[in-house]
Amino acid sequence: QVQLVESGGDLVEPGGTLTLSCRASGFTLGEYAVGWLRQAPGKGREGVACINGRSGSTFYGDSVEGRFTILKDNVNSMVYLLMTSLKPEDTGTYFCATRPDVHCTGAVGRNAAREARRWGQGTQVTVSS
């Protein structure tokens, strides 16, 4: 059974850093790409980062490019999102989710949720002073 469990969400001040973790089980990270999506209050889900299951290539949304880094540890089945220079607009619930295959096609931006397959329960990130 495919399962994803996120952790690491917290309250952080603007300009701060935070690392989110996603523990995967029931599959190997080489089988599927994994993306991070977020949902701000009152808004839809937005894909912010994705890592290719086979090559490890990474992709980012424009709003987080240069500030966020997605990494994975295939041995321990973990995917991480390193977030720096956090802004209040980064506030939201962050989810990790598998893609249909190893590719990150359509995994960032407003329509990323359409092709996401298995989801975690989410972890809350609040950026506020």
Short mmCIF file of N, CA, C and O in Angstrom, two decimals:
data_model
loop_
_atom_site.label_atom_id
_atom_site.label_comp_id
_atom_site.label_asym_id
_atom_site.label_seq_id
_atom_site.Cartn_x
_atom_site.Cartn_y
_atom_site.Cartn_z
N GLN A 1 0.85 -1.20 0.00
CA GLN A 1 0.00 0.00 0.00
C GLN A 1 0.88 1.25 0.00
O GLN A 1 1.71 1.42 0.87
N VAL A 2 0.65 2.10 -0.98
CA VAL A 2 1.43 3.34 -1.08
C VAL A 2 0.99 4.31 0.00
O VAL A 2 -0.21 4.58 0.17
N GLN A 3 1.94 4.81 0.75
CA GLN A 3 1.65 5.81 1.79
C GLN A 3 2.73 6.88 1.77
O GLN A 3 3.90 6.60 1.53
N LEU A 4 2.29 8.08 2.06
CA LEU A 4 3.19 9.22 2.18
C LEU A 4 2.84 9.95 3.47
O LEU A 4 1.66 10.21 3.73
N VAL A 5 3.85 10.29 4.25
CA VAL A 5 3.63 10.97 5.52
C VAL A 5 4.56 12.16 5.60
O VAL A 5 5.79 12.01 5.62
N GLU A 6 3.96 13.36 5.66
CA GLU A 6 4.76 14.58 5.75
C GLU A 6 4.99 14.97 7.21
O GLU A 6 4.18 14.64 8.10
N SER A 7 6.06 15.70 7.44
CA SER A 7 6.33 16.26 8.75
C SER A 7 7.25 17.46 8.59
O SER A 7 7.82 17.69 7.51
N GLY A 8 7.38 18.23 9.66
CA GLY A 8 8.31 19.35 9.67
C GLY A 8 7.69 20.73 9.58
O GLY A 8 8.38 21.73 9.70
N GLY A 9 6.38 20.79 9.39
CA GLY A 9 5.73 22.10 9.32
C GLY A 9 5.83 22.83 10.66
O GLY A 9 5.86 22.22 11.72
N ASP A 10 5.87 24.16 10.58
CA ASP A 10 6.05 24.95 11.81
C ASP A 10 5.70 26.40 11.53
O ASP A 10 5.41 26.79 10.38
N LEU A 11 5.72 27.19 12.58
CA LEU A 11 5.60 28.64 12.49
C LEU A 11 7.02 29.20 12.39
O LEU A 11 7.88 28.90 13.24
N VAL A 12 7.27 30.03 11.38
CA VAL A 12 8.61 30.58 11.17
C VAL A 12 8.49 32.03 10.76
O VAL A 12 7.49 32.43 10.13
N GLU A 13 9.47 32.82 11.12
CA GLU A 13 9.45 34.24 10.78
C GLU A 13 9.85 34.46 9.32
O GLU A 13 10.59 33.65 8.74
N PRO A 14 9.39 35.54 8.73
CA PRO A 14 9.82 35.87 7.36
C PRO A 14 11.34 35.91 7.26
O PRO A 14 12.02 36.41 8.16
N GLY A 15 11.84 35.36 6.19
CA GLY A 15 13.29 35.27 6.01
C GLY A 15 13.90 34.01 6.58
O GLY A 15 15.08 33.73 6.36
N GLY A 16 13.11 33.24 7.31
CA GLY A 16 13.61 32.04 7.95
C GLY A 16 13.69 30.85 7.03
O GLY A 16 13.39 30.93 5.83
N THR A 17 14.15 29.74 7.60
CA THR A 17 14.30 28.50 6.85
C THR A 17 13.53 27.37 7.52
O THR A 17 13.30 27.41 8.74
N LEU A 18 13.16 26.38 6.75
CA LEU A 18 12.42 25.24 7.26
C LEU A 18 12.64 24.07 6.31
O LEU A 18 12.75 24.28 5.08
N THR A 19 12.72 22.87 6.86
CA THR A 19 12.85 21.67 6.03
C THR A 19 11.66 20.75 6.28
O THR A 19 11.39 20.39 7.43
N LEU A 20 10.95 20.41 5.23
CA LEU A 20 9.85 19.46 5.31
C LEU A 20 10.35 18.09 4.89
O LEU A 20 11.21 17.97 4.01
N SER A 21 9.77 17.06 5.50
CA SER A 21 10.12 15.68 5.18
C SER A 21 8.89 14.92 4.71
O SER A 21 7.78 15.19 5.19
N CYS A 22 9.11 13.98 3.81
CA CYS A 22 8.04 13.12 3.31
C CYS A 22 8.56 11.69 3.33
O CYS A 22 9.50 11.36 2.60
N ARG A 23 7.97 10.87 4.18
CA ARG A 23 8.37 9.46 4.26
C ARG A 23 7.46 8.64 3.35
O ARG A 23 6.24 8.67 3.50
N ALA A 24 8.07 7.91 2.43
CA ALA A 24 7.32 7.11 1.47
C ALA A 24 7.40 5.63 1.83
O ALA A 24 8.44 5.16 2.29
N SER A 25 6.32 4.92 1.63
CA SER A 25 6.30 3.48 1.83
C SER A 25 5.38 2.83 0.82
O SER A 25 4.49 3.48 0.26
N GLY A 26 5.58 1.55 0.57
CA GLY A 26 4.75 0.82 -0.37
C GLY A 26 5.21 0.93 -1.81
O GLY A 26 4.58 0.35 -2.70
N PHE A 27 6.28 1.65 -2.05
CA PHE A 27 6.87 1.76 -3.39
C PHE A 27 8.30 2.26 -3.22
O PHE A 27 8.69 2.74 -2.16
N THR A 28 9.07 2.18 -4.28
CA THR A 28 10.42 2.74 -4.24
C THR A 28 10.43 4.08 -4.98
O THR A 28 9.68 4.28 -5.94
N LEU A 29 11.26 4.99 -4.51
CA LEU A 29 11.28 6.33 -5.09
C LEU A 29 11.75 6.33 -6.55
O LEU A 29 11.53 7.31 -7.25
N GLY A 30 12.38 5.26 -6.98
CA GLY A 30 12.78 5.17 -8.38
C GLY A 30 11.64 4.87 -9.32
O GLY A 30 11.78 5.00 -10.54
N GLU A 31 10.49 4.48 -8.78
CA GLU A 31 9.34 4.12 -9.62
C GLU A 31 8.52 5.33 -10.06
O GLU A 31 7.88 5.29 -11.13
N TYR A 32 8.48 6.35 -9.24
CA TYR A 32 7.62 7.51 -9.51
C TYR A 32 8.32 8.80 -9.16
O TYR A 32 9.12 8.86 -8.23
N ALA A 33 7.98 9.84 -9.88
CA ALA A 33 8.37 11.18 -9.45
C ALA A 33 7.54 11.54 -8.22
O ALA A 33 6.42 11.05 -8.04
N VAL A 34 8.09 12.41 -7.39
CA VAL A 34 7.36 12.89 -6.22
C VAL A 34 7.40 14.41 -6.23
O VAL A 34 8.44 15.03 -6.48
N GLY A 35 6.26 15.00 -5.98
CA GLY A 35 6.18 16.45 -5.97
C GLY A 35 5.72 16.97 -4.62
O GLY A 35 5.11 16.24 -3.83
N TRP A 36 6.04 18.22 -4.38
CA TRP A 36 5.49 18.95 -3.23
C TRP A 36 4.48 19.96 -3.77
O TRP A 36 4.77 20.70 -4.72
N LEU A 37 3.32 19.98 -3.17
CA LEU A 37 2.27 20.93 -3.51
C LEU A 37 1.88 21.66 -2.24
O LEU A 37 2.06 21.15 -1.13
N ARG A 38 1.32 22.84 -2.39
CA ARG A 38 0.85 23.58 -1.23
C ARG A 38 -0.51 24.18 -1.51
O ARG A 38 -0.89 24.42 -2.65
N GLN A 39 -1.22 24.41 -0.41
CA GLN A 39 -2.54 25.03 -0.50
C GLN A 39 -2.61 26.16 0.51
O GLN A 39 -2.59 25.91 1.73
N ALA A 40 -2.68 27.38 0.01
CA ALA A 40 -2.83 28.54 0.87
C ALA A 40 -4.29 28.66 1.28
O ALA A 40 -5.19 28.16 0.59
N PRO A 41 -4.56 29.34 2.39
CA PRO A 41 -5.94 29.50 2.84
C PRO A 41 -6.82 30.10 1.76
O PRO A 41 -6.48 31.14 1.17
N GLY A 42 -7.92 29.44 1.45
CA GLY A 42 -8.86 29.96 0.47
C GLY A 42 -8.45 29.80 -0.98
O GLY A 42 -9.12 30.33 -1.87
N LYS A 43 -7.38 29.07 -1.23
CA LYS A 43 -6.89 28.90 -2.60
C LYS A 43 -6.77 27.43 -2.95
O LYS A 43 -6.83 26.56 -2.10
N GLY A 44 -6.57 27.16 -4.23
CA GLY A 44 -6.38 25.80 -4.69
C GLY A 44 -4.96 25.32 -4.47
O GLY A 44 -4.09 26.08 -4.05
N ARG A 45 -4.73 24.05 -4.75
CA ARG A 45 -3.40 23.48 -4.58
C ARG A 45 -2.48 23.84 -5.73
O ARG A 45 -2.89 23.83 -6.89
N GLU A 46 -1.25 24.13 -5.40
CA GLU A 46 -0.24 24.58 -6.36
C GLU A 46 0.99 23.69 -6.22
O GLU A 46 1.49 23.51 -5.11
N GLY A 47 1.47 23.17 -7.33
CA GLY A 47 2.70 22.41 -7.29
C GLY A 47 3.89 23.35 -7.20
O GLY A 47 4.00 24.27 -8.01
N VAL A 48 4.79 23.11 -6.26
CA VAL A 48 5.95 24.00 -6.08
C VAL A 48 7.27 23.35 -6.45
O VAL A 48 8.23 24.04 -6.80
N ALA A 49 7.36 22.02 -6.37
CA ALA A 49 8.63 21.36 -6.68
C ALA A 49 8.37 19.90 -7.02
O ALA A 49 7.38 19.32 -6.57
N CYS A 50 9.26 19.34 -7.82
CA CYS A 50 9.13 17.93 -8.20
C CYS A 50 10.51 17.36 -8.46
O CYS A 50 11.40 18.08 -8.94
N ILE A 51 10.68 16.05 -8.16
CA ILE A 51 11.94 15.39 -8.44
C ILE A 51 11.67 14.13 -9.25
O ILE A 51 10.80 13.32 -8.90
N ASN A 52 12.37 14.01 -10.37
CA ASN A 52 12.20 12.88 -11.27
C ASN A 52 12.61 11.57 -10.58
O ASN A 52 13.62 11.52 -9.90
N GLY A 53 11.77 10.54 -10.76
CA GLY A 53 12.04 9.29 -10.07
C GLY A 53 13.30 8.60 -10.53
O GLY A 53 13.99 7.95 -9.75
N ARG A 54 13.65 8.72 -11.80
CA ARG A 54 14.80 7.99 -12.34
C ARG A 54 16.06 8.82 -12.34
O ARG A 54 17.09 8.40 -11.85
N SER A 55 15.98 10.04 -12.87
CA SER A 55 17.19 10.86 -13.06
C SER A 55 17.52 11.74 -11.86
O SER A 55 18.65 12.18 -11.72
N GLY A 56 16.50 12.03 -11.04
CA GLY A 56 16.71 12.96 -9.95
C GLY A 56 16.67 14.42 -10.37
O GLY A 56 16.94 15.31 -9.55
N SER A 57 16.33 14.67 -11.62
CA SER A 57 16.20 16.06 -12.07
C SER A 57 15.11 16.76 -11.27
O SER A 57 14.11 16.14 -10.91
N THR A 58 15.31 18.04 -11.03
CA THR A 58 14.36 18.78 -10.21
C THR A 58 13.72 19.92 -10.98
O THR A 58 14.31 20.46 -11.92
N PHE A 59 12.51 20.26 -10.56
CA PHE A 59 11.73 21.29 -11.23
C PHE A 59 11.04 22.12 -10.15
O PHE A 59 10.59 21.56 -9.14
N TYR A 60 10.93 23.43 -10.41
CA TYR A 60 10.37 24.33 -9.41
C TYR A 60 9.39 25.31 -10.03
O TYR A 60 9.53 25.71 -11.19
N GLY A 61 8.42 25.71 -9.22
CA GLY A 61 7.53 26.77 -9.65
C GLY A 61 8.24 28.11 -9.58
O GLY A 61 9.20 28.29 -8.81
N ASP A 62 7.76 29.06 -10.36
CA ASP A 62 8.40 30.38 -10.42
C ASP A 62 8.46 31.05 -9.05
O ASP A 62 9.41 31.76 -8.73
N SER A 63 7.43 30.83 -8.24
CA SER A 63 7.34 31.53 -6.96
C SER A 63 8.36 31.04 -5.94
O SER A 63 8.60 31.72 -4.95
N VAL A 64 8.96 29.87 -6.17
CA VAL A 64 9.90 29.33 -5.19
C VAL A 64 11.28 29.08 -5.78
O VAL A 64 12.21 28.72 -5.04
N GLU A 65 11.43 29.25 -7.07
CA GLU A 65 12.73 29.03 -7.73
C GLU A 65 13.83 29.84 -7.05
O GLU A 65 13.68 31.03 -6.79
N GLY A 66 14.93 29.16 -6.72
CA GLY A 66 16.05 29.83 -6.06
C GLY A 66 15.94 29.88 -4.55
O GLY A 66 16.92 30.21 -3.87
N ARG A 67 14.77 29.56 -4.01
CA ARG A 67 14.58 29.58 -2.55
C ARG A 67 14.34 28.18 -1.97
O ARG A 67 14.72 27.91 -0.84
N PHE A 68 13.68 27.33 -2.74
CA PHE A 68 13.35 25.98 -2.28
C PHE A 68 14.23 24.97 -3.02
O PHE A 68 14.58 25.16 -4.20
N THR A 69 14.54 23.87 -2.34
CA THR A 69 15.29 22.77 -2.94
C THR A 69 14.62 21.46 -2.58
O THR A 69 14.34 21.22 -1.39
N ILE A 70 14.36 20.62 -3.57
CA ILE A 70 13.79 19.30 -3.33
C ILE A 70 14.90 18.27 -3.46
O ILE A 70 15.73 18.33 -4.38
N LEU A 71 14.93 17.36 -2.49
CA LEU A 71 15.95 16.32 -2.45
C LEU A 71 15.28 14.99 -2.13
O LEU A 71 14.20 14.97 -1.54
N LYS A 72 15.96 13.89 -2.48
CA LYS A 72 15.43 12.61 -2.05
C LYS A 72 16.56 11.68 -1.62
O LYS A 72 17.69 11.79 -2.09
N ASP A 73 16.22 10.78 -0.73
CA ASP A 73 17.11 9.75 -0.23
C ASP A 73 16.47 8.42 -0.59
O ASP A 73 15.54 7.98 0.10
N ASN A 74 16.94 7.82 -1.67
CA ASN A 74 16.30 6.58 -2.14
C ASN A 74 16.45 5.44 -1.14
O ASN A 74 15.56 4.60 -1.01
N VAL A 75 17.55 5.42 -0.44
CA VAL A 75 17.80 4.31 0.48
C VAL A 75 16.78 4.32 1.62
O VAL A 75 16.23 3.28 2.01
N ASN A 76 16.53 5.49 2.15
CA ASN A 76 15.62 5.61 3.28
C ASN A 76 14.21 6.04 2.89
O ASN A 76 13.38 6.29 3.76
N SER A 77 13.96 6.12 1.58
CA SER A 77 12.62 6.45 1.05
C SER A 77 12.10 7.76 1.61
O SER A 77 10.96 7.85 2.07
N MET A 78 12.96 8.77 1.57
CA MET A 78 12.57 10.09 2.07
C MET A 78 12.70 11.14 0.97
O MET A 78 13.62 11.09 0.15
N VAL A 79 11.78 12.06 0.96
CA VAL A 79 11.85 13.23 0.07
C VAL A 79 11.78 14.47 0.95
O VAL A 79 10.95 14.53 1.87
N TYR A 80 12.64 15.43 0.69
CA TYR A 80 12.72 16.63 1.52
C TYR A 80 12.44 17.88 0.69
O TYR A 80 12.68 17.92 -0.52
N LEU A 81 11.95 18.90 1.37
CA LEU A 81 11.82 20.22 0.75
C LEU A 81 12.52 21.21 1.67
O LEU A 81 12.02 21.49 2.76
N LEU A 82 13.66 21.71 1.21
CA LEU A 82 14.40 22.71 1.96
C LEU A 82 13.91 24.08 1.53
O LEU A 82 14.00 24.44 0.35
N MET A 83 13.41 24.84 2.48
CA MET A 83 12.82 26.14 2.17
C MET A 83 13.62 27.25 2.85
O MET A 83 13.81 27.21 4.07
N THR A 84 14.08 28.20 2.08
CA THR A 84 14.84 29.33 2.62
C THR A 84 14.17 30.64 2.21
O THR A 84 13.28 30.66 1.35
N SER A 85 14.60 31.72 2.85
CA SER A 85 14.06 33.06 2.55
C SER A 85 12.53 33.04 2.51
O SER A 85 11.92 33.56 1.58
N LEU A 86 11.95 32.44 3.51
CA LEU A 86 10.50 32.26 3.52
C LEU A 86 9.77 33.59 3.58
O LEU A 86 10.22 34.54 4.24
N LYS A 87 8.62 33.62 2.91
CA LYS A 87 7.79 34.81 2.83
C LYS A 87 6.41 34.49 3.39
O LYS A 87 5.98 33.33 3.39
N PRO A 88 5.67 35.50 3.83
CA PRO A 88 4.31 35.24 4.32
C PRO A 88 3.45 34.51 3.28
O PRO A 88 2.60 33.69 3.65
N GLU A 89 3.67 34.77 2.02
CA GLU A 89 2.88 34.12 0.97
C GLU A 89 3.22 32.64 0.78
O GLU A 89 2.56 31.94 0.02
N ASP A 90 4.24 32.15 1.48
CA ASP A 90 4.55 30.73 1.47
C ASP A 90 3.69 29.96 2.47
O ASP A 90 3.74 28.72 2.52
N THR A 91 2.92 30.67 3.25
CA THR A 91 2.04 30.04 4.24
C THR A 91 1.03 29.12 3.56
O THR A 91 0.44 29.47 2.54
N GLY A 92 0.85 27.94 4.15
CA GLY A 92 -0.13 27.01 3.62
C GLY A 92 0.12 25.60 4.13
O GLY A 92 1.06 25.37 4.89
N THR A 93 -0.74 24.70 3.69
CA THR A 93 -0.54 23.29 3.98
C THR A 93 0.27 22.68 2.83
O THR A 93 -0.09 22.85 1.67
N TYR A 94 1.32 21.99 3.18
CA TYR A 94 2.23 21.41 2.19
C TYR A 94 2.02 19.89 2.14
O TYR A 94 1.99 19.23 3.18
N PHE A 95 1.86 19.40 0.93
CA PHE A 95 1.63 17.98 0.69
C PHE A 95 2.72 17.42 -0.22
O PHE A 95 3.17 18.10 -1.14
N CYS A 96 3.11 16.18 0.02
CA CYS A 96 3.88 15.47 -0.98
C CYS A 96 2.93 14.49 -1.67
O CYS A 96 1.96 14.02 -1.07
N ALA A 97 3.20 14.24 -2.94
CA ALA A 97 2.32 13.39 -3.72
C ALA A 97 3.10 12.72 -4.84
O ALA A 97 4.02 13.31 -5.41
N THR A 98 2.73 11.50 -5.17
CA THR A 98 3.37 10.82 -6.28
C THR A 98 2.78 11.29 -7.60
O THR A 98 1.63 11.76 -7.67
N ARG A 99 3.56 11.17 -8.65
CA ARG A 99 3.12 11.44 -10.02
C ARG A 99 2.80 10.11 -10.69
O ARG A 99 3.07 9.05 -10.14
N PRO A 100 2.19 10.15 -11.88
CA PRO A 100 1.81 8.89 -12.54
C PRO A 100 2.98 8.01 -12.97
O PRO A 100 2.82 6.80 -13.11
N ASP A 101 4.15 8.61 -13.18
CA ASP A 101 5.33 7.86 -13.61
C ASP A 101 6.57 8.56 -13.08
O ASP A 101 6.48 9.38 -12.17
N VAL A 102 7.74 8.28 -13.66
CA VAL A 102 8.98 8.86 -13.14
C VAL A 102 9.14 10.34 -13.51
O VAL A 102 9.99 11.02 -12.96
N HIS A 103 8.32 10.82 -14.41
CA HIS A 103 8.50 12.18 -14.92
C HIS A 103 7.72 13.21 -14.11
O HIS A 103 6.70 12.91 -13.50
N CYS A 104 8.20 14.45 -14.19
CA CYS A 104 7.57 15.57 -13.48
C CYS A 104 6.68 16.39 -14.40
O CYS A 104 6.40 17.55 -14.10
N THR A 105 6.19 15.80 -15.45
CA THR A 105 5.33 16.51 -16.39
C THR A 105 4.12 17.10 -15.67
O THR A 105 3.37 16.39 -15.01
N GLY A 106 3.95 18.40 -15.81
CA GLY A 106 2.80 19.06 -15.19
C GLY A 106 2.82 19.09 -13.68
O GLY A 106 1.77 19.34 -13.05
N ALA A 107 3.96 18.89 -13.08
CA ALA A 107 4.02 18.75 -11.62
C ALA A 107 4.18 20.07 -10.89
O ALA A 107 4.10 20.08 -9.66
N VAL A 108 4.43 21.17 -11.59
CA VAL A 108 4.51 22.46 -10.91
C VAL A 108 3.47 23.39 -11.52
O VAL A 108 3.09 23.26 -12.66
N GLY A 109 3.01 24.31 -10.70
CA GLY A 109 2.02 25.26 -11.16
C GLY A 109 0.62 24.92 -10.70
O GLY A 109 0.39 24.01 -9.90
N ARG A 110 -0.36 25.65 -11.24
CA ARG A 110 -1.74 25.61 -10.75
C ARG A 110 -2.45 24.30 -11.04
O ARG A 110 -3.41 23.95 -10.36
N ASN A 111 -2.03 23.58 -12.06
CA ASN A 111 -2.74 22.36 -12.44
C ASN A 111 -2.05 21.08 -11.95
O ASN A 111 -2.42 19.99 -12.37
N ALA A 112 -1.09 21.24 -11.08
CA ALA A 112 -0.29 20.08 -10.67
C ALA A 112 -1.11 19.01 -9.98
O ALA A 112 -0.79 17.83 -10.06
N ALA A 113 -2.17 19.40 -9.29
CA ALA A 113 -2.95 18.43 -8.52
C ALA A 113 -3.71 17.45 -9.41
O ALA A 113 -4.07 16.36 -8.97
N ARG A 114 -3.94 17.82 -10.65
CA ARG A 114 -4.74 16.98 -11.54
C ARG A 114 -4.15 15.58 -11.70
O ARG A 114 -4.88 14.59 -11.74
N GLU A 115 -2.85 15.51 -11.89
CA GLU A 115 -2.21 14.22 -12.18
C GLU A 115 -1.52 13.64 -10.96
O GLU A 115 -0.84 12.61 -11.07
N ALA A 116 -1.65 14.28 -9.81
CA ALA A 116 -1.07 13.69 -8.60
C ALA A 116 -1.86 12.44 -8.25
O ALA A 116 -3.08 12.40 -8.41
N ARG A 117 -1.17 11.45 -7.77
CA ARG A 117 -1.82 10.18 -7.49
C ARG A 117 -2.03 9.96 -6.00
O ARG A 117 -3.12 10.18 -5.48
N ARG A 118 -1.05 9.55 -5.28
CA ARG A 118 -1.19 9.32 -3.85
C ARG A 118 -0.68 10.54 -3.09
O ARG A 118 0.37 11.06 -3.41
N TRP A 119 -1.44 10.91 -2.06
CA TRP A 119 -1.15 12.11 -1.29
C TRP A 119 -0.86 11.76 0.17
O TRP A 119 -1.44 10.81 0.71
N GLY A 120 -0.04 12.59 0.79
CA GLY A 120 0.08 12.54 2.23
C GLY A 120 -1.02 13.38 2.86
O GLY A 120 -1.86 13.96 2.17
N GLN A 121 -1.00 13.47 4.17
CA GLN A 121 -2.05 14.19 4.89
C GLN A 121 -1.76 15.69 5.00
O GLN A 121 -2.64 16.46 5.35
N GLY A 122 -0.54 16.09 4.71
CA GLY A 122 -0.18 17.50 4.73
C GLY A 122 0.47 17.92 6.04
O GLY A 122 0.27 17.30 7.09
N THR A 123 1.24 18.99 5.96
CA THR A 123 1.87 19.58 7.14
C THR A 123 1.78 21.11 7.00
O THR A 123 1.98 21.65 5.91
N GLN A 124 1.47 21.78 8.09
CA GLN A 124 1.18 23.21 8.05
C GLN A 124 2.45 24.04 8.20
O GLN A 124 3.24 23.83 9.14
N VAL A 125 2.61 24.99 7.29
CA VAL A 125 3.69 25.96 7.36
C VAL A 125 3.08 27.35 7.49
O VAL A 125 2.22 27.73 6.67
N THR A 126 3.48 28.08 8.50
CA THR A 126 3.00 29.44 8.70
C THR A 126 4.21 30.36 8.78
O THR A 126 5.09 30.16 9.61
N VAL A 127 4.22 31.36 7.91
CA VAL A 127 5.31 32.33 7.89
C VAL A 127 4.74 33.66 8.37
O VAL A 127 3.94 34.30 7.67
N SER A 128 5.14 34.06 9.55
CA SER A 128 4.57 35.26 10.16
C SER A 128 5.51 35.76 11.25
O SER A 128 6.18 34.98 11.91
N SER A 129 5.49 37.08 11.42
CA SER A 129 6.26 37.66 12.51
C SER A 129 5.38 37.87 13.73
O SER A 129 5.86 38.34 14.76
#
